[in-house]
Tab-separated table of C-alpha atoms in Angstrom:
chain	number	residue	atom	x	y	z
G	983	UNK	CA	-1.702	139.367	90.324
G	984	UNK	CA	2.108	138.269	89.740
G	985	UNK	CA	4.150	139.499	87.826
G	986	UNK	CA	7.000	137.580	85.965
G	987	UNK	CA	10.247	138.336	84.419
G	988	UNK	CA	11.015	136.294	81.026
G	989	UNK	CA	14.767	134.388	81.538
G	990	UNK	CA	14.994	134.030	78.513
G	991	UNK	CA	14.302	137.613	77.330
G	992	UNK	CA	15.356	140.503	79.383
G	993	UNK	CA	12.297	143.609	79.690
G	994	UNK	CA	10.304	141.112	78.778
G	995	UNK	CA	7.877	140.710	81.670
G	996	UNK	CA	3.825	138.682	81.555
G	997	UNK	CA	1.679	140.109	84.484
G	998	UNK	CA	-1.021	137.856	84.927
G	999	UNK	CA	-4.229	137.910	87.504
G	1000	UNK	CA	-7.903	135.895	88.042
G	1001	UNK	CA	-11.437	136.911	87.638
G	1002	UNK	CA	-12.678	138.371	91.093
G	1003	UNK	CA	-15.398	135.535	92.062
G	1004	UNK	CA	-18.248	137.600	91.390
G	1005	UNK	CA	-17.850	138.964	87.737
G	1006	UNK	CA	-21.163	140.286	87.496
G	1007	UNK	CA	-19.604	144.014	87.273
G	1008	UNK	CA	-16.444	143.215	85.728
G	1009	UNK	CA	-16.930	143.988	81.906
G	1010	UNK	CA	-12.604	144.249	81.287
G	1011	UNK	CA	-9.052	144.738	82.355
G	1012	UNK	CA	-6.702	147.300	82.239
G	1013	UNK	CA	-2.435	147.165	82.736
G	1014	UNK	CA	-0.751	149.666	83.418
G	1015	UNK	CA	3.228	150.766	83.752
G	1016	UNK	CA	4.591	153.388	85.740
G	1017	UNK	CA	6.788	156.178	83.670
G	1018	UNK	CA	3.636	154.751	80.684
G	1019	UNK	CA	6.585	152.230	79.477
G	1020	UNK	CA	6.340	149.155	77.634
G	1021	UNK	CA	4.491	147.157	74.684
G	1022	UNK	CA	1.309	145.010	75.575
G	1023	UNK	CA	0.312	142.797	73.992
G	1024	UNK	CA	-2.228	140.490	75.156
G	1025	UNK	CA	-1.723	136.627	75.802
G	1026	UNK	CA	-5.338	135.896	77.085
G	1027	UNK	CA	-7.740	137.443	79.148
G	1028	UNK	CA	-6.276	136.974	82.027
G	1029	UNK	CA	-2.925	137.517	80.786
G	1030	UNK	CA	-0.012	140.719	79.089
G	1031	UNK	CA	3.235	140.598	77.338
G	1032	UNK	CA	4.910	144.477	78.043
G	1033	UNK	CA	8.388	143.397	76.242
G	1034	UNK	CA	11.175	146.280	76.113
G	1035	UNK	CA	10.940	147.242	79.336
G	1036	UNK	CA	14.029	149.157	80.822
G	1037	UNK	CA	16.897	147.202	83.189
G	1038	UNK	CA	17.566	149.942	85.697
G	1039	UNK	CA	14.159	150.218	87.257
G	1040	UNK	CA	11.345	149.331	89.043
G	1041	UNK	CA	8.619	149.508	87.299
G	1042	UNK	CA	4.706	149.254	89.433
G	1043	UNK	CA	2.310	147.357	87.345
G	1044	UNK	CA	-1.644	147.325	88.109
G	1045	UNK	CA	-4.579	146.044	86.375
G	1046	UNK	CA	-7.684	147.645	86.863
G	1047	UNK	CA	-11.072	145.429	86.548
G	1048	UNK	CA	-13.564	147.795	84.262
G	1049	UNK	CA	-17.275	147.199	84.976
G	1050	UNK	CA	-20.187	147.293	82.543
G	1051	UNK	CA	-20.301	151.077	83.211
G	1052	UNK	CA	-16.933	152.114	83.106
G	1053	UNK	CA	-16.074	152.543	86.627
G	1054	UNK	CA	-12.687	150.970	87.512
G	1055	UNK	CA	-11.544	148.880	90.295
G	1056	UNK	CA	-8.218	149.259	90.415
G	1057	UNK	CA	-6.320	146.063	92.348
G	1058	UNK	CA	-2.942	147.186	94.159
G	1059	UNK	CA	0.410	147.310	92.585
G	1060	UNK	CA	3.717	145.083	92.227
G	1061	UNK	CA	6.490	146.047	91.564
G	1062	UNK	CA	9.272	144.498	89.590
G	1063	UNK	CA	12.565	144.581	87.600
G	1064	UNK	CA	12.115	143.418	83.906
G	1065	UNK	CA	15.639	141.793	83.676
G	1066	UNK	CA	16.205	138.588	85.274
G	1067	UNK	CA	20.797	138.882	85.012
G	1068	UNK	CA	21.639	140.699	85.912
G	1069	UNK	CA	24.492	144.000	84.919
G	1070	UNK	CA	27.989	144.118	84.468
G	1071	UNK	CA	29.775	145.056	88.085
G	1072	UNK	CA	30.670	148.851	87.770
G	1073	UNK	CA	34.413	150.509	88.723
G	1074	UNK	CA	36.221	148.215	90.161
G	1075	UNK	CA	39.500	148.979	91.264
G	1076	UNK	CA	42.410	147.294	93.463
G	1077	UNK	CA	44.616	149.065	96.010
G	1078	UNK	CA	46.742	147.084	98.345
G	1079	UNK	CA	46.147	147.769	102.003
G	1080	UNK	CA	48.979	150.226	103.855
G	1081	UNK	CA	50.957	147.472	105.652
G	1082	UNK	CA	51.111	144.867	103.628
G	1083	UNK	CA	53.092	143.634	100.547
G	1084	UNK	CA	51.566	140.311	99.316
G	1085	UNK	CA	47.719	141.517	99.165
G	1086	UNK	CA	45.474	144.076	97.774
G	1087	UNK	CA	41.419	144.971	97.826
G	1088	UNK	CA	39.350	144.798	95.429
G	1089	UNK	CA	36.115	147.381	95.496
G	1090	UNK	CA	33.457	147.372	92.952
G	1091	UNK	CA	30.426	149.467	92.715
G	1092	UNK	CA	27.066	147.761	92.207
G	1093	UNK	CA	25.137	147.058	88.816
G	1094	UNK	CA	22.091	149.634	88.068
G	1095	UNK	CA	20.506	146.376	86.699
G	1096	UNK	CA	21.046	144.741	90.230
G	1097	UNK	CA	18.991	141.498	88.466
G	1098	UNK	CA	15.697	139.662	90.365
G	1099	UNK	CA	16.563	137.577	93.191
G	1100	UNK	CA	19.443	137.512	95.614
G	1101	UNK	CA	22.572	139.890	93.709
G	1102	UNK	CA	26.227	138.512	94.716
G	1103	UNK	CA	29.482	138.717	93.423
G	1104	UNK	CA	31.859	135.686	91.593
G	1105	UNK	CA	35.594	137.209	92.041
G	1106	UNK	CA	38.416	135.214	90.545
G	1107	UNK	CA	42.369	136.606	90.647
G	1108	UNK	CA	45.201	135.259	87.563
G	1109	UNK	CA	49.024	135.750	88.068
G	1110	UNK	CA	51.661	134.323	90.265
G	1111	UNK	CA	50.633	132.018	93.224
G	1112	UNK	CA	47.106	133.228	92.692
G	1113	UNK	CA	44.377	131.437	94.784
G	1114	UNK	CA	42.793	129.191	92.191
G	1115	UNK	CA	39.156	129.123	93.346
G	1116	UNK	CA	36.555	131.700	93.278
G	1117	UNK	CA	35.573	133.447	95.162
G	1118	UNK	CA	31.505	134.483	95.787
G	1119	UNK	CA	31.328	137.794	97.554
G	1120	UNK	CA	28.342	139.461	98.995
G	1121	UNK	CA	28.901	142.790	99.413
G	1122	UNK	CA	31.159	145.214	97.098
G	1123	UNK	CA	34.234	144.771	98.613
G	1124	UNK	CA	36.926	141.524	98.958
G	1125	UNK	CA	41.157	141.446	100.478
G	1126	UNK	CA	43.142	139.082	98.136
G	1127	UNK	CA	45.775	137.077	100.167
G	1128	UNK	CA	49.092	134.958	99.562
G	1129	UNK	CA	50.920	137.906	96.903
G	1130	UNK	CA	53.607	138.202	95.819
G	1131	UNK	CA	55.149	141.374	96.365
G	1132	UNK	CA	56.810	143.336	93.218
G	1133	UNK	CA	53.780	140.976	91.057
G	1134	UNK	CA	50.698	141.982	89.356
G	1135	UNK	CA	47.358	140.604	89.191
G	1136	UNK	CA	44.210	140.996	87.039
G	1137	UNK	CA	40.841	140.744	89.092
G	1138	UNK	CA	37.963	139.998	87.890
G	1139	UNK	CA	34.369	140.866	88.999
G	1140	UNK	CA	31.163	139.087	87.545
G	1141	UNK	CA	27.919	139.803	89.695
G	1142	UNK	CA	25.550	136.350	89.567
G	1143	UNK	CA	22.392	135.678	90.785
G	1144	UNK	CA	20.085	132.918	89.762
G	1145	UNK	CA	19.069	134.399	86.192
G	1146	UNK	CA	22.213	134.445	85.141
G	1147	UNK	CA	25.870	136.290	85.054
G	1148	UNK	CA	27.037	139.188	83.689
G	1149	UNK	CA	30.132	139.963	82.132
G	1150	UNK	CA	33.249	140.406	84.067
G	1151	UNK	CA	34.870	143.810	85.030
G	1152	UNK	CA	38.806	143.802	85.147
G	1153	UNK	CA	41.794	146.025	86.351
G	1154	UNK	CA	45.115	144.997	86.913
G	1155	UNK	CA	47.634	146.231	89.776
G	1156	UNK	CA	51.056	145.186	90.922
G	1157	UNK	CA	50.981	144.549	95.342
G	1158	UNK	CA	52.663	147.369	96.702
G	1159	UNK	CA	54.260	150.261	94.932
G	1160	UNK	CA	57.639	149.369	94.083
G	1161	UNK	CA	60.403	152.228	95.798
G	1162	UNK	CA	63.519	152.615	93.853
G	1163	UNK	CA	66.866	151.876	96.100
G	1164	UNK	CA	69.839	153.253	95.396
G	1165	UNK	CA	73.622	150.339	96.036
G	1166	UNK	CA	76.217	150.881	97.604
G	1167	UNK	CA	78.742	148.526	97.588
G	1168	UNK	CA	81.018	150.213	99.354
G	1169	UNK	CA	78.873	149.814	102.218
G	1170	UNK	CA	79.258	145.649	101.987
G	1171	UNK	CA	83.305	145.983	101.240
G	1172	UNK	CA	83.390	146.145	98.077
G	1173	UNK	CA	81.701	143.200	97.061
G	1174	UNK	CA	80.264	142.560	93.294
G	1175	UNK	CA	76.070	141.982	94.526
G	1176	UNK	CA	75.524	138.154	92.437
G	1177	UNK	CA	72.134	137.643	92.211
G	1178	UNK	CA	70.979	133.778	93.005
G	1179	UNK	CA	69.479	131.073	92.672
G	1180	UNK	CA	67.726	131.270	89.458
G	1181	UNK	CA	65.417	128.977	90.831
G	1182	UNK	CA	63.514	129.502	93.917
G	1183	UNK	CA	59.422	129.953	95.594
G	1184	UNK	CA	58.208	133.568	98.059
G	1185	UNK	CA	59.428	133.204	100.098
G	1186	UNK	CA	62.723	131.912	100.375
G	1187	UNK	CA	64.550	133.469	97.058
G	1188	UNK	CA	68.230	133.975	99.450
G	1189	UNK	CA	70.894	136.425	97.954
G	1190	UNK	CA	74.268	135.953	97.926
G	1191	UNK	CA	77.163	138.851	97.307
G	1192	UNK	CA	80.696	137.090	95.033
G	1193	UNK	CA	83.942	139.050	93.882
G	1194	UNK	CA	82.903	137.801	90.706
G	1195	UNK	CA	81.033	134.839	88.306
G	1196	UNK	CA	83.025	132.508	89.834
G	1197	UNK	CA	83.674	133.757	92.836
G	1198	UNK	CA	81.422	130.876	94.597
G	1199	UNK	CA	82.201	127.210	93.787
G	1200	UNK	CA	79.071	125.278	96.470
G	1201	UNK	CA	76.508	126.414	94.095
G	1202	UNK	CA	74.143	123.893	95.464
G	1203	UNK	CA	73.993	126.218	98.543
G	1204	UNK	CA	74.566	129.521	96.903
G	1205	UNK	CA	73.092	128.942	93.374
G	1206	UNK	CA	74.557	130.257	89.843
G	1207	UNK	CA	74.951	133.377	88.375
G	1208	UNK	CA	72.213	134.408	87.114
G	1209	UNK	CA	72.537	139.251	87.027
G	1210	UNK	CA	74.770	141.831	88.512
G	1211	UNK	CA	74.412	145.379	89.975
G	1212	UNK	CA	76.060	147.500	90.150
G	1213	UNK	CA	78.575	150.102	92.771
G	1214	UNK	CA	75.713	153.200	92.472
G	1215	UNK	CA	72.860	151.226	90.217
G	1216	UNK	CA	69.214	150.713	92.013
G	1217	UNK	CA	67.058	147.634	92.791
G	1218	UNK	CA	62.837	148.006	93.401
G	1219	UNK	CA	61.986	146.993	97.024
G	1220	UNK	CA	58.494	146.075	97.490
G	1221	UNK	CA	58.624	144.813	101.445
G	1222	UNK	CA	61.343	143.502	104.237
G	1223	UNK	CA	61.865	140.562	106.884
G	1224	UNK	CA	64.242	140.167	109.295
G	1225	UNK	CA	64.935	138.341	112.761
G	1226	UNK	CA	67.002	136.428	111.027
G	1227	UNK	CA	71.157	136.690	111.071
G	1228	UNK	CA	72.723	135.184	108.364
G	1229	UNK	CA	75.591	135.743	105.955
G	1230	UNK	CA	75.370	137.156	103.251
G	1231	UNK	CA	79.595	137.514	101.053
G	1232	UNK	CA	81.920	135.051	101.920
G	1233	UNK	CA	83.594	137.549	104.336
G	1234	UNK	CA	81.333	135.771	106.204
G	1235	UNK	CA	79.262	139.902	106.633
G	1236	UNK	CA	75.911	139.888	108.291
G	1237	UNK	CA	72.736	141.483	108.203
G	1238	UNK	CA	69.404	141.402	109.937
G	1239	UNK	CA	67.343	143.094	107.542
G	1240	UNK	CA	66.485	141.653	103.801
G	1241	UNK	CA	65.346	143.788	101.164
G	1242	UNK	CA	62.125	141.541	99.043
G	1243	UNK	CA	63.399	143.436	95.432
G	1244	UNK	CA	63.659	142.999	91.556
G	1245	UNK	CA	66.888	143.927	89.782
G	1246	UNK	CA	67.214	143.840	86.038
G	1247	UNK	CA	63.614	141.179	86.523
G	1248	UNK	CA	64.832	139.001	89.082
G	1249	UNK	CA	63.436	138.317	92.094
G	1250	UNK	CA	64.618	138.039	95.985
G	1251	UNK	CA	66.172	138.778	99.712
G	1252	UNK	CA	69.238	141.902	99.375
G	1253	UNK	CA	71.363	141.945	102.353
G	1254	UNK	CA	70.157	146.005	103.653
G	1255	UNK	CA	73.793	146.783	104.359
G	1256	UNK	CA	73.299	147.131	99.967
G	1257	UNK	CA	71.445	150.176	100.095
G	1258	UNK	CA	73.921	152.238	102.495
G	1259	UNK	CA	75.918	151.556	106.659
G	1260	UNK	CA	72.451	151.651	108.935
G	1261	UNK	CA	70.069	149.490	108.788
G	1262	UNK	CA	66.710	150.085	107.355
G	1263	UNK	CA	63.502	148.894	106.577
G	1264	UNK	CA	63.231	152.226	104.033
G	1265	UNK	CA	60.276	152.641	104.999
G	1266	UNK	CA	58.839	148.836	102.906
G	1267	UNK	CA	56.167	146.781	104.676
G	1268	UNK	CA	56.472	144.015	105.784
G	1269	UNK	CA	57.272	140.908	103.494
G	1270	UNK	CA	54.876	137.754	105.174
G	1271	UNK	CA	57.821	135.590	104.825
G	1272	UNK	CA	61.388	134.053	107.183
G	1273	UNK	CA	64.072	136.225	106.588
G	1274	UNK	CA	66.812	133.967	103.616
G	1275	UNK	CA	69.408	130.660	104.856
G	1276	UNK	CA	72.159	131.555	102.655
């Protein structure tokens, strides 16, 4: 006996069997389904289609031979699901791993209807610097790396078998929770903080401090002014880099730690001295980049 789900019609299966070598004691056949589910349609004496089954549970199908005297002989039951394509993954959640500033962990729950065949998941990500190719995952979690701190990403997860692909589960999250830091320009000799360059690629986005918008003439080195952060103002901070010793103003004041921040919609590294008189990482995770070279 075989039970074959209809790949074109979820919830429908075809049950087929063969006559025994000696049919003397066989007058007819009955087909039973666990939970008394579905509606049966006879295709021929050795084949029945059962429709209206649910996608989630597994059913037991049994063919029973009925003799001339009413004696019944059941064959061994065959278990099968009634749907070829898997259902949608559920409970998709995104989190940031402890100590990481450029990755997300996606977790989800297996669909109640896993479909027929080997179940895998197809994961895609959209956002700045996101992976461009679809990832195939065997389990119900994956880590997505190489992302940009402070930027928002959307993750799509689809369940897949040879029988088909589900609709995607979706979730969005910003990489690394922001920490609000207060600017203390008194710690950097009262200089105004000014952003530059206008465009740069993560992680090489250096910053500078200057007295006015036009103080710098070497724009090829320092970039163009784009925004000012005032004394006592705040920025969103995400991670830090260390190991270099670049200057952060024309007076040559230098810093060993640089914080990756967002100020007024502009992104880049700020000297740790912007925020106080003590060099500190402010409890932020380490960035994946290298110190700026400004």
